[in-house]
Short mmCIF file of C-alpha atoms and ligand atoms in Angstrom, two decimals:
data_model
loop_
_atom_site.label_atom_id
_atom_site.label_comp_id
_atom_site.label_asym_id
_atom_site.label_seq_id
_atom_site.Cartn_x
_atom_site.Cartn_y
_atom_site.Cartn_z
CA MET Q 598 64.74 16.64 -51.29
CA THR Q 599 65.79 13.16 -50.22
CA THR Q 600 64.20 11.16 -53.07
CA ASN Q 601 66.63 9.01 -54.99
CA LYS Q 602 66.36 6.48 -57.80
CA THR Q 603 65.32 3.66 -55.54
CA THR Q 604 62.51 5.51 -53.79
CA ILE Q 605 60.70 6.60 -56.96
CA ARG Q 606 57.34 4.87 -56.91
CA THR Q 607 54.46 4.14 -59.21
CA GLY Q 608 51.81 6.84 -58.87
CA GLN Q 609 54.35 9.44 -57.79
CA LYS Q 610 54.19 12.89 -59.41
CA ALA Q 611 57.40 14.28 -60.81
CA GLU Q 612 58.55 17.49 -62.45
CA VAL Q 613 60.78 16.61 -65.39
CA LEU Q 614 62.74 18.58 -67.96
CA ILE Q 615 62.69 16.69 -71.25
CA THR Q 616 66.09 16.47 -72.91
CA GLY Q 617 65.74 13.87 -75.67
CA ILE Q 618 63.43 11.41 -77.40
CA THR Q 619 63.38 7.64 -77.81
CA HIS Q 620 63.01 5.66 -81.04
CA SER Q 621 59.34 5.23 -80.31
CA GLY Q 622 58.91 9.00 -80.16
CA ALA Q 623 58.52 9.40 -76.37
CA GLY Q 624 60.28 12.28 -74.60
CA VAL Q 625 63.07 11.39 -72.14
CA GLY Q 626 64.11 13.29 -69.04
CA ARG Q 627 65.80 12.48 -65.74
CA TYR Q 628 64.27 12.41 -62.32
CA HIS Q 629 66.76 12.04 -59.52
CA GLY Q 630 69.14 10.42 -61.94
CA LEU Q 631 66.66 7.92 -63.32
CA ALA Q 632 65.69 8.08 -67.03
CA VAL Q 633 61.95 8.67 -67.41
CA PHE Q 634 60.09 8.08 -70.69
CA ILE Q 635 57.03 10.23 -71.24
CA PRO Q 636 55.04 9.92 -74.50
CA GLY Q 637 53.72 13.17 -75.94
CA THR Q 638 56.60 15.32 -74.70
CA LEU Q 639 59.45 17.07 -76.49
CA PRO Q 640 62.97 18.18 -75.65
CA GLY Q 641 62.68 21.58 -73.98
CA ASP Q 642 59.31 20.83 -72.34
CA LYS Q 643 59.17 21.19 -68.56
CA ILE Q 644 56.35 18.97 -67.43
CA LEU Q 645 54.54 17.39 -64.53
CA ALA Q 646 54.22 13.63 -64.95
CA GLU Q 647 52.84 10.67 -63.06
CA VAL Q 648 55.05 7.58 -62.81
CA LEU Q 649 53.22 4.55 -64.27
CA GLU Q 650 55.95 1.97 -64.11
CA LYS Q 651 59.29 1.85 -62.35
CA LYS Q 652 62.09 -0.46 -63.52
CA LYS Q 653 65.69 -0.73 -62.39
CA LYS Q 654 67.14 1.49 -65.09
CA TYR Q 655 64.21 3.65 -66.12
CA ALA Q 656 60.63 4.67 -65.42
CA VAL Q 657 57.64 5.23 -67.70
CA ALA Q 658 55.37 8.14 -66.89
CA ARG Q 659 52.25 9.87 -68.17
CA LEU Q 660 52.09 13.55 -69.02
CA LEU Q 661 49.83 15.40 -66.57
CA GLU Q 662 50.61 19.01 -67.32
CA ILE Q 663 52.99 21.05 -69.41
CA LEU Q 664 54.57 23.57 -67.02
CA GLU Q 665 56.74 25.26 -69.65
CA PRO Q 666 56.39 24.20 -73.28
CA SER Q 667 59.27 23.68 -75.69
CA SER Q 668 59.42 26.52 -78.22
CA CYS Q 669 58.90 23.83 -80.90
CA ARG Q 670 55.58 22.62 -79.51
CA LEU Q 671 52.66 22.55 -81.94
CA GLU Q 672 48.93 21.91 -81.57
CA PRO Q 673 48.42 18.48 -83.25
CA GLN Q 674 46.29 18.83 -86.40
CA CYS Q 675 44.64 15.42 -86.40
CA VAL Q 676 41.50 14.91 -84.30
CA HIS Q 677 42.52 11.26 -83.76
CA TYR Q 678 46.10 11.99 -82.72
CA ALA Q 679 45.79 11.18 -79.02
CA ALA Q 680 44.01 7.85 -79.54
CA CYS Q 681 45.41 6.50 -82.79
CA GLY Q 682 49.12 6.06 -82.06
CA GLY Q 683 50.10 5.97 -85.74
CA CYS Q 684 51.80 9.38 -85.42
CA ARG Q 685 53.95 10.17 -82.40
CA LEU Q 686 55.39 13.56 -83.28
CA GLN Q 687 52.43 15.68 -84.32
CA HIS Q 688 53.05 17.89 -81.28
CA ALA Q 689 56.43 18.93 -82.74
CA ALA Q 690 57.01 21.61 -85.36
CA TYR Q 691 58.09 20.00 -88.62
CA GLU Q 692 61.63 21.48 -88.55
CA GLU Q 693 62.04 20.11 -85.03
CA GLN Q 694 60.98 16.64 -86.18
CA LEU Q 695 63.71 16.72 -88.81
CA ARG Q 696 66.29 17.72 -86.18
CA LEU Q 697 65.07 14.99 -83.81
CA LYS Q 698 65.23 12.32 -86.51
CA THR Q 699 68.76 13.36 -87.45
CA GLY Q 700 69.68 12.99 -83.77
CA LEU Q 701 68.05 9.54 -83.55
CA VAL Q 702 70.10 8.26 -86.47
CA ARG Q 703 73.34 9.79 -85.13
CA ASP Q 704 72.66 8.39 -81.68
CA SER Q 705 71.97 4.85 -82.97
CA LEU Q 706 75.11 4.73 -85.08
CA ASN Q 707 77.12 5.89 -82.11
CA ARG Q 708 75.53 3.82 -79.32
CA ILE Q 709 74.35 0.64 -81.06
CA GLY Q 710 76.81 0.56 -83.94
CA GLY Q 711 79.79 1.71 -81.87
CA LEU Q 712 80.76 3.87 -84.83
CA GLY Q 713 81.85 6.92 -82.83
CA GLU Q 714 80.91 10.42 -83.90
CA VAL Q 715 79.56 9.86 -87.39
CA VAL Q 716 78.61 12.93 -89.41
CA VAL Q 717 74.90 12.67 -90.25
CA GLY Q 718 73.35 15.01 -92.80
CA MET Q 719 70.26 17.00 -91.76
CA THR Q 720 67.14 14.92 -92.49
CA LEU Q 721 65.69 15.90 -95.87
CA GLY Q 722 62.09 16.95 -95.31
CA MET Q 723 58.99 17.62 -97.41
CA GLU Q 724 57.65 20.98 -98.44
CA HIS Q 725 54.04 19.85 -97.87
CA PRO Q 726 54.24 17.01 -95.35
CA TRP Q 727 50.53 15.97 -95.33
CA HIS Q 728 48.53 13.40 -97.34
CA TYR Q 729 51.79 11.96 -98.64
CA ARG Q 730 50.99 8.24 -98.29
CA ASN Q 731 50.06 6.27 -101.40
CA LYS Q 732 49.00 3.25 -99.34
CA VAL Q 733 46.92 2.61 -96.26
CA HIS Q 734 45.49 -0.43 -94.52
CA PHE Q 735 42.46 0.09 -92.36
CA LYS Q 736 41.25 -2.49 -89.90
CA VAL Q 737 37.61 -3.44 -90.53
CA GLU Q 738 35.31 -4.16 -87.61
CA LYS Q 739 31.56 -4.55 -87.20
CA ARG Q 740 30.05 -2.83 -84.19
CA ASP Q 741 26.46 -1.80 -83.49
CA GLY Q 742 25.31 -3.17 -86.84
CA ARG Q 743 27.75 -1.06 -88.88
CA TYR Q 744 31.20 -1.47 -90.36
CA HIS Q 745 33.94 0.69 -88.95
CA LEU Q 746 37.30 1.42 -90.58
CA GLY Q 747 40.29 2.67 -88.67
CA PHE Q 748 43.37 1.79 -86.68
CA TYR Q 749 43.70 0.09 -83.34
CA GLU Q 750 44.42 2.50 -80.54
CA GLU Q 751 47.93 2.23 -79.23
CA GLY Q 752 48.50 -0.97 -77.26
CA SER Q 753 44.84 -2.02 -77.45
CA HIS Q 754 42.26 -3.70 -79.63
CA HIS Q 755 39.99 -0.71 -79.57
CA LEU Q 756 39.42 0.68 -83.02
CA THR Q 757 39.66 4.43 -83.67
CA ASP Q 758 37.08 4.90 -86.39
CA PHE Q 759 38.35 7.37 -88.98
CA PHE Q 760 35.07 7.72 -90.85
CA SER Q 761 32.32 7.68 -88.22
CA ALA Q 762 29.80 10.50 -87.96
CA GLY Q 763 31.89 12.08 -85.20
CA SER Q 764 34.85 12.24 -87.56
CA CYS Q 765 33.08 14.38 -90.15
CA ARG Q 766 35.33 17.34 -89.33
CA GLN Q 767 38.16 15.21 -90.63
CA PRO Q 768 37.20 12.09 -92.57
CA GLY Q 769 40.23 9.84 -92.83
CA CYS Q 770 43.90 9.98 -91.95
CA LEU Q 771 45.87 13.18 -92.55
CA LEU Q 772 48.90 11.25 -93.77
CA VAL Q 773 46.95 9.41 -96.46
CA ASP Q 774 46.15 10.68 -99.94
CA THR Q 775 42.71 12.34 -99.88
CA GLY Q 776 41.46 10.21 -102.80
CA LEU Q 777 42.27 7.07 -100.78
CA ASN Q 778 40.43 8.46 -97.76
CA GLN Q 779 37.36 9.01 -99.95
CA LEU Q 780 37.69 5.52 -101.39
CA ALA Q 781 37.87 4.05 -97.87
CA SER Q 782 34.75 5.91 -96.82
CA LEU Q 783 32.87 4.63 -99.89
CA CYS Q 784 34.06 1.05 -99.21
CA GLY Q 785 32.71 1.35 -95.64
CA THR Q 786 29.30 2.44 -96.93
CA LEU Q 787 29.20 -0.42 -99.44
CA LEU Q 788 30.28 -2.98 -96.86
CA ASP Q 789 27.27 -1.90 -94.81
CA LYS Q 790 25.10 -2.48 -97.88
CA TYR Q 791 26.61 -5.74 -99.15
CA GLY Q 792 28.62 -7.25 -96.31
CA GLY Q 793 26.05 -8.34 -93.75
CA GLU Q 794 25.34 -11.95 -94.71
CA ALA Q 795 29.01 -12.77 -95.15
CA LEU Q 796 29.69 -11.75 -91.62
CA GLU Q 797 26.86 -13.83 -90.20
CA ARG Q 798 28.47 -16.90 -91.75
CA GLU Q 799 31.93 -16.18 -90.40
CA PRO Q 800 32.45 -13.70 -87.56
CA GLY Q 801 35.36 -11.37 -88.31
CA PHE Q 802 34.98 -12.20 -92.02
CA PHE Q 803 36.16 -8.75 -93.11
CA ARG Q 804 39.64 -8.17 -91.71
CA HIS Q 805 41.33 -5.30 -93.51
CA LEU Q 806 40.96 -2.92 -96.37
CA VAL Q 807 44.24 -2.18 -98.16
CA LEU Q 808 44.18 0.78 -100.54
CA ARG Q 809 46.85 2.04 -102.91
CA LYS Q 810 47.13 4.86 -105.38
CA ALA Q 811 49.71 5.45 -108.06
CA PHE Q 812 50.27 9.18 -107.66
CA PHE Q 813 51.59 9.74 -111.18
CA THR Q 814 48.90 7.87 -113.15
CA GLY Q 815 46.05 8.25 -110.62
CA GLU Q 816 45.28 4.50 -110.74
CA MET Q 817 43.88 3.07 -107.52
CA MET Q 818 43.76 -0.44 -106.07
CA ALA Q 819 41.52 -1.79 -103.32
CA VAL Q 820 42.19 -5.13 -101.62
CA VAL Q 821 39.46 -6.48 -99.35
CA VAL Q 822 41.04 -8.94 -96.93
CA THR Q 823 38.51 -11.55 -95.83
CA GLY Q 824 38.05 -15.02 -94.38
CA SER Q 825 37.58 -17.99 -96.68
CA ARG Q 826 33.77 -18.43 -96.78
CA ASP Q 827 31.50 -17.29 -99.58
CA TRP Q 828 30.69 -13.63 -99.75
CA PRO Q 829 27.14 -13.81 -101.16
CA ARG Q 830 26.99 -10.23 -102.41
CA GLU Q 831 30.59 -9.93 -103.54
CA LYS Q 832 29.62 -9.20 -107.17
CA ASP Q 833 27.16 -6.48 -106.15
CA PHE Q 834 29.79 -4.88 -103.94
CA ALA Q 835 32.37 -4.98 -106.76
CA GLY Q 836 29.92 -3.68 -109.37
CA GLU Q 837 28.77 -0.70 -107.34
CA LEU Q 838 32.26 0.19 -106.08
CA MET Q 839 33.72 0.20 -109.60
CA ALA Q 840 30.76 2.24 -110.88
CA GLN Q 841 30.97 4.83 -108.11
CA GLN Q 842 34.73 5.24 -107.92
CA PRO Q 843 36.41 6.59 -111.02
CA GLY Q 844 40.13 5.72 -111.03
CA LEU Q 845 39.64 2.42 -109.22
CA THR Q 846 41.63 0.27 -111.62
CA SER Q 847 41.99 -2.87 -109.58
CA LEU Q 848 39.69 -4.54 -107.03
CA VAL Q 849 41.08 -7.65 -105.40
CA ARG Q 850 40.01 -9.97 -102.63
CA SER Q 851 42.70 -11.50 -100.45
CA ILE Q 852 41.79 -14.60 -98.47
CA HIS Q 853 43.41 -14.67 -95.05
CA THR Q 854 42.39 -17.32 -92.56
CA GLY Q 855 45.53 -17.55 -90.41
CA GLN Q 856 46.27 -15.82 -87.15
CA THR Q 857 49.56 -14.35 -88.39
CA GLY Q 858 50.23 -10.65 -87.97
CA GLU Q 859 50.40 -10.26 -91.76
CA ILE Q 860 47.76 -7.93 -93.17
CA MET Q 861 47.09 -9.89 -96.37
CA GLY Q 862 46.73 -13.60 -97.00
CA LYS Q 863 48.53 -15.59 -99.67
CA GLU Q 864 45.53 -16.14 -101.97
CA PHE Q 865 44.28 -13.36 -104.23
CA GLN Q 866 41.11 -13.26 -106.35
CA LEU Q 867 40.46 -10.54 -108.89
CA LEU Q 868 36.99 -9.05 -108.31
CA ALA Q 869 37.10 -6.33 -110.97
CA GLY Q 870 39.49 -4.47 -113.25
CA ARG Q 871 43.18 -5.35 -113.59
CA ASP Q 872 45.29 -7.39 -111.19
CA ALA Q 873 47.86 -4.60 -110.76
CA ILE Q 874 48.26 -0.84 -111.02
CA TYR Q 875 50.96 1.14 -112.80
CA ASP Q 876 52.89 4.14 -111.54
CA ARG Q 877 55.75 6.27 -112.79
CA LEU Q 878 58.71 7.06 -110.59
CA ALA Q 879 61.98 8.68 -111.59
CA HIS Q 880 60.94 8.54 -115.28
CA LEU Q 881 60.33 4.78 -115.16
CA THR Q 882 57.05 2.85 -115.24
CA PHE Q 883 56.32 0.26 -112.56
CA ARG Q 884 53.68 -2.42 -112.22
CA ILE Q 885 52.60 -2.95 -108.62
CA SER Q 886 50.80 -6.16 -107.57
CA PRO Q 887 48.70 -6.38 -104.39
CA ASP Q 888 51.39 -7.95 -102.20
CA SER Q 889 54.44 -6.30 -103.71
CA PHE Q 890 56.32 -3.74 -101.68
CA TYR Q 891 56.29 -0.21 -103.05
CA GLN Q 892 57.61 2.83 -101.17
CA VAL Q 893 54.71 4.65 -99.50
CA ASN Q 894 55.92 8.21 -100.02
CA PRO Q 895 56.61 8.63 -103.74
CA LEU Q 896 57.86 12.24 -103.58
CA GLN Q 897 60.50 11.41 -101.00
CA THR Q 898 61.33 8.14 -102.76
CA GLU Q 899 62.69 10.20 -105.64
CA VAL Q 900 64.86 12.09 -103.15
CA LEU Q 901 66.07 8.77 -101.68
CA TYR Q 902 66.80 7.18 -105.05
CA GLY Q 903 68.57 10.37 -106.16
CA LYS Q 904 70.92 9.91 -103.19
CA ALA Q 905 71.34 6.22 -104.04
CA GLY Q 906 72.39 7.24 -107.54
CA GLU Q 907 74.79 9.84 -106.18
CA TYR Q 908 76.39 7.37 -103.72
CA ALA Q 909 76.58 4.64 -106.37
CA ALA Q 910 78.52 7.06 -108.64
CA LEU Q 911 78.23 4.68 -111.58
CA THR Q 912 80.12 5.16 -114.83
CA GLY Q 913 78.17 2.70 -117.00
CA ARG Q 914 80.51 -0.28 -116.67
CA GLU Q 915 79.83 -1.55 -113.15
CA THR Q 916 78.14 -4.72 -111.97
CA VAL Q 917 75.63 -3.87 -109.23
CA LEU Q 918 73.67 -6.07 -106.81
CA ASP Q 919 70.33 -4.82 -105.42
CA ALA Q 920 69.78 -7.29 -102.60
CA TYR Q 921 66.20 -6.54 -101.48
CA SER Q 922 64.83 -5.35 -104.79
CA GLY Q 923 61.03 -5.38 -104.38
CA ILE Q 924 59.48 -4.62 -107.77
CA GLY Q 925 62.89 -3.61 -109.08
CA THR Q 926 62.72 0.14 -108.51
CA ILE Q 927 66.31 0.78 -107.39
CA ALA Q 928 67.74 -1.91 -109.67
CA LEU Q 929 66.09 -0.40 -112.75
CA TYR Q 930 66.93 3.13 -111.68
CA LEU Q 931 70.63 2.21 -111.39
CA ALA Q 932 70.66 -0.07 -114.45
CA GLN Q 933 70.52 2.96 -116.71
CA HIS Q 934 74.03 3.87 -115.53
CA ALA Q 935 75.52 0.41 -114.93
CA GLY Q 936 76.87 -2.48 -116.96
CA LYS Q 937 74.75 -5.16 -115.28
CA VAL Q 938 72.40 -5.21 -112.30
CA TYR Q 939 71.16 -8.20 -110.31
CA GLY Q 940 68.05 -7.87 -108.13
CA LEU Q 941 67.28 -10.34 -105.34
CA GLU Q 942 63.83 -10.53 -103.79
CA VAL Q 943 61.91 -13.04 -101.70
CA VAL Q 944 58.26 -12.30 -102.69
CA PRO Q 945 57.57 -14.16 -105.98
CA ALA Q 946 54.91 -11.68 -107.18
CA ALA Q 947 57.36 -8.80 -106.63
CA VAL Q 948 60.00 -10.65 -108.70
CA GLU Q 949 57.45 -11.10 -111.49
CA ASP Q 950 56.63 -7.40 -111.28
CA ALA Q 951 60.34 -6.56 -111.42
CA ARG Q 952 60.89 -8.67 -114.57
CA HIS Q 953 57.81 -7.14 -116.18
CA ASN Q 954 59.05 -3.67 -115.20
CA ALA Q 955 62.40 -4.32 -116.86
CA ASP Q 956 60.50 -5.29 -120.04
CA ILE Q 957 58.15 -2.32 -120.18
CA ASN Q 958 61.03 0.09 -119.54
CA LYS Q 959 63.12 -1.72 -122.18
CA ILE Q 960 65.95 -2.24 -119.71
CA ARG Q 961 67.87 -5.35 -120.71
CA ASN Q 962 70.92 -5.37 -118.43
CA VAL Q 963 69.07 -6.58 -115.32
CA GLU Q 964 68.39 -10.02 -113.92
CA PHE Q 965 66.02 -10.71 -111.05
CA LEU Q 966 66.44 -13.77 -108.85
CA ALA Q 967 63.73 -15.04 -106.50
CA GLY Q 968 64.73 -16.08 -103.00
CA LYS Q 969 66.12 -14.91 -99.71
CA ALA Q 970 69.10 -12.59 -99.84
CA GLU Q 971 70.81 -14.64 -97.13
CA ARG Q 972 70.63 -17.70 -99.40
CA LEU Q 973 71.22 -16.07 -102.80
CA LEU Q 974 74.11 -13.79 -101.80
CA PRO Q 975 76.32 -16.61 -100.44
CA ALA Q 976 75.51 -18.72 -103.52
CA LEU Q 977 76.49 -15.86 -105.84
CA ALA Q 978 79.66 -15.24 -103.82
CA ARG Q 979 80.59 -18.94 -104.07
CA LYS Q 980 80.07 -18.80 -107.84
CA GLY Q 981 82.68 -16.07 -107.91
CA LEU Q 982 80.43 -13.05 -108.54
CA ARG Q 983 82.39 -9.93 -107.56
CA PRO Q 984 80.14 -6.91 -108.13
CA ASP Q 985 81.50 -3.37 -107.92
CA MET Q 986 78.85 -2.36 -105.47
CA VAL Q 987 75.79 -3.58 -103.62
CA VAL Q 988 72.60 -1.88 -102.46
CA LEU Q 989 71.09 -3.30 -99.27
CA ASP Q 990 67.52 -2.15 -98.62
CA PRO Q 991 66.21 -4.74 -96.16
CA PRO Q 992 62.96 -4.67 -94.19
CA ARG Q 993 62.94 -3.31 -90.64
CA ARG Q 994 64.71 -6.31 -89.11
CA GLY Q 995 67.83 -5.55 -91.17
CA CYS Q 996 70.12 -8.05 -92.91
CA ALA Q 997 70.75 -11.61 -91.82
CA ARG Q 998 74.35 -12.24 -90.78
CA GLU Q 999 74.79 -14.69 -93.71
CA ALA Q 1000 73.85 -11.93 -96.14
CA LEU Q 1001 76.42 -9.53 -94.65
CA ASP Q 1002 79.11 -12.23 -94.58
CA ALA Q 1003 78.50 -12.91 -98.27
CA VAL Q 1004 78.75 -9.20 -99.06
CA ILE Q 1005 82.06 -9.10 -97.17
CA ALA Q 1006 83.28 -12.18 -99.07
CA MET Q 1007 82.50 -10.41 -102.36
CA GLU Q 1008 85.12 -7.76 -101.48
CA LEU Q 1009 83.09 -4.81 -102.70
CA PRO Q 1010 84.82 -1.45 -102.58
CA ARG Q 1011 81.52 0.36 -101.87
CA LEU Q 1012 78.07 -0.43 -100.63
CA VAL Q 1013 74.91 1.58 -100.14
CA TYR Q 1014 72.62 0.68 -97.26
CA VAL Q 1015 69.03 1.98 -97.26
CA SER Q 1016 67.18 1.46 -93.99
CA CYS Q 1017 63.89 2.28 -92.32
CA ASP Q 1018 65.18 1.33 -88.85
CA PRO Q 1019 68.14 3.17 -87.32
CA GLY Q 1020 68.63 0.38 -84.74
CA THR Q 1021 69.18 -2.51 -87.16
CA LEU Q 1022 71.03 -0.15 -89.51
CA ALA Q 1023 73.49 0.64 -86.71
CA ARG Q 1024 73.87 -3.06 -85.83
CA ASP Q 1025 74.63 -4.01 -89.45
CA LEU Q 1026 76.95 -1.05 -90.11
CA GLY Q 1027 78.78 -1.85 -86.86
CA TYR Q 1028 79.36 -5.39 -88.13
CA LEU Q 1029 80.58 -4.17 -91.53
CA ALA Q 1030 82.84 -1.61 -89.83
CA GLY Q 1031 84.46 -4.47 -87.91
CA LYS Q 1032 85.32 -6.04 -91.29
CA GLY Q 1033 87.08 -3.03 -92.75
CA TYR Q 1034 84.25 -0.89 -94.10
CA ARG Q 1035 84.14 2.79 -93.25
CA VAL Q 1036 81.01 4.92 -93.04
CA GLY Q 1037 81.24 7.52 -95.78
CA GLU Q 1038 78.03 9.55 -95.75
CA VAL Q 1039 74.79 9.20 -93.82
CA GLN Q 1040 71.65 10.93 -95.08
CA PRO Q 1041 68.29 10.55 -93.35
CA VAL Q 1042 65.26 11.21 -95.56
CA ASP Q 1043 61.88 11.98 -94.05
CA MET Q 1044 59.60 9.43 -95.69
CA PHE Q 1045 57.13 9.44 -92.77
CA PRO Q 1046 56.43 13.00 -91.51
CA TRP Q 1047 54.67 13.32 -88.10
CA THR Q 1048 55.62 9.77 -87.15
CA GLN Q 1049 58.74 8.68 -85.28
CA HIS Q 1050 59.97 6.64 -88.26
CA VAL Q 1051 62.98 7.68 -90.27
CA GLU Q 1052 64.59 6.34 -93.40
CA SER Q 1053 68.34 6.66 -93.94
CA ILE Q 1054 70.75 6.03 -96.75
CA VAL Q 1055 74.40 5.34 -96.05
CA LEU Q 1056 77.46 5.04 -98.24
CA MET Q 1057 80.16 2.68 -96.97
CA THR Q 1058 83.54 2.27 -98.59
CA ASN Q 1059 86.42 -0.12 -98.16
CA SER Q 1060 89.55 1.55 -99.43
CA GLY Q 1061 91.56 -1.63 -98.86
CA LEU Q 1062 89.67 -3.07 -101.83
CA LYS Q 1063 90.33 -1.46 -105.16
CA GLY Q 1064 87.59 -3.12 -107.15
CA LYS Q 1065 88.21 -4.48 -110.61
N1 SAH C 1007 64.28 -1.65 -102.72
C1 SAH C 1007 62.85 -1.79 -102.85
C2 SAH C 1007 62.21 -2.63 -101.76
C3 SAH C 1007 62.64 -2.38 -100.36
S1 SAH C 1007 61.63 -3.09 -99.11
C4 SAH C 1007 62.21 -0.42 -102.93
O1 SAH C 1007 62.84 0.60 -102.69
O2 SAH C 1007 61.02 -0.37 -103.28
C5 SAH C 1007 62.39 -4.59 -98.74
C6 SAH C 1007 62.11 -5.70 -99.73
O3 SAH C 1007 62.82 -6.85 -99.26
C7 SAH C 1007 60.65 -6.13 -99.83
O4 SAH C 1007 60.30 -6.19 -101.18
C8 SAH C 1007 60.61 -7.53 -99.19
O5 SAH C 1007 59.67 -8.38 -99.80
C9 SAH C 1007 62.02 -8.01 -99.43
N2 SAH C 1007 62.55 -9.00 -98.51
C10 SAH C 1007 62.23 -9.22 -97.21
N3 SAH C 1007 63.00 -10.16 -96.67
C11 SAH C 1007 63.85 -10.57 -97.63
C12 SAH C 1007 64.91 -11.53 -97.69
N4 SAH C 1007 65.24 -12.24 -96.63
N5 SAH C 1007 65.58 -11.66 -98.85
C13 SAH C 1007 65.25 -10.93 -99.97
N6 SAH C 1007 64.26 -10.02 -99.96
C14 SAH C 1007 63.58 -9.84 -98.82
#
């Protein structure tokens, strides 16, 4: 055949052997030397694809037919899988997902971080990897006179309704706790009953429904995210929802008028019950407010924190910094084995939760500071704080350079980095490696089965620094 990279065209059909996957979960193969990304495929699949887009260094194609399936191929369980886009690996056997995720982390550290051949532990998976999420946010939309709850289809503004009549074979999302799916369905019914007039006054009035459940205590929270106008039947909605849903401990309205991508607004009004729910994790009790971060997979969180404890290897005397502390979970977990722990967190409500959590768990050797890590860390370093170790657990975008520079200035002999994004993890570890830190252990933990996401925890040491 005479085809080469430059003659591959949009619309062309191509037979491709898939040899890897990308961070967004698409399969990758080569066609006449050009990398081709094909969603819905797996390493080992031999497929027929149609080229949708051709760029200089790669092409994107659509799966037409599987000619020879990978031995790890699985029939996806969710009826919404093809449309929803929330999961990208439901066509892979669970063990294969764990192998693929391990490879993604290894590959990032090597390619993006320039860290060479780092040894990465096999991703720690779940025994029962379904209905593991303790939180979900459904988009709310009114169509044909009814409210629909679901997720936007990949790359579009078309809602996949998870609770419509056609979904009765599977009401809700298979990753979400079944109690939360039932609660969502009930909320949809009650919005139909009590939501109409509000919507007439302000189109798009109902934006999202955010639901949470504390797995240990069973307490549930519902946050209805709306526009700012009056909701004439708000009290009726709240009354009937609380009456019909045992375990609903907290019903909150969040006012969100902006066009930001954030799910919830900044203003919260309590409609019924308490303003927070309580959960237990790793033998500690935690209060969780509506806009506080809380890990979504509690079973695997215990696995993750167990590793954090192991890597921290505390003796009871150390000073520890938890730089993105949320409601204080890691800080309080480690405080039991440390001399003093500082937690830094930017969301004020989460800081309040963290202080309250220290109180209710009778943990006195912690201090929580409100603000950005990239501001607080340099200030603490300038004041001369020299902790024995730091935990960095930033959001997906990773740490700001100022935060890393401050950590370096503190001359810590060890640090633990927890990350939900292998790309920014690799970038930050690469930077730290350039300043004398060495990657000790890397352990991915599967917090998000069936999706392409992977959480990792890394121990870094700096043997040039002896500590105090
Ligand atoms: N360690 C916690 C939270 C991790 S999630 C846990 O395991 O539950 C990351 C946290 O960092 C969130 O609570 C988020 O609000 C916070 N955050 C985001 N940007 C920040 C910044 N620039 N400085 C400090 N905290 C930040």
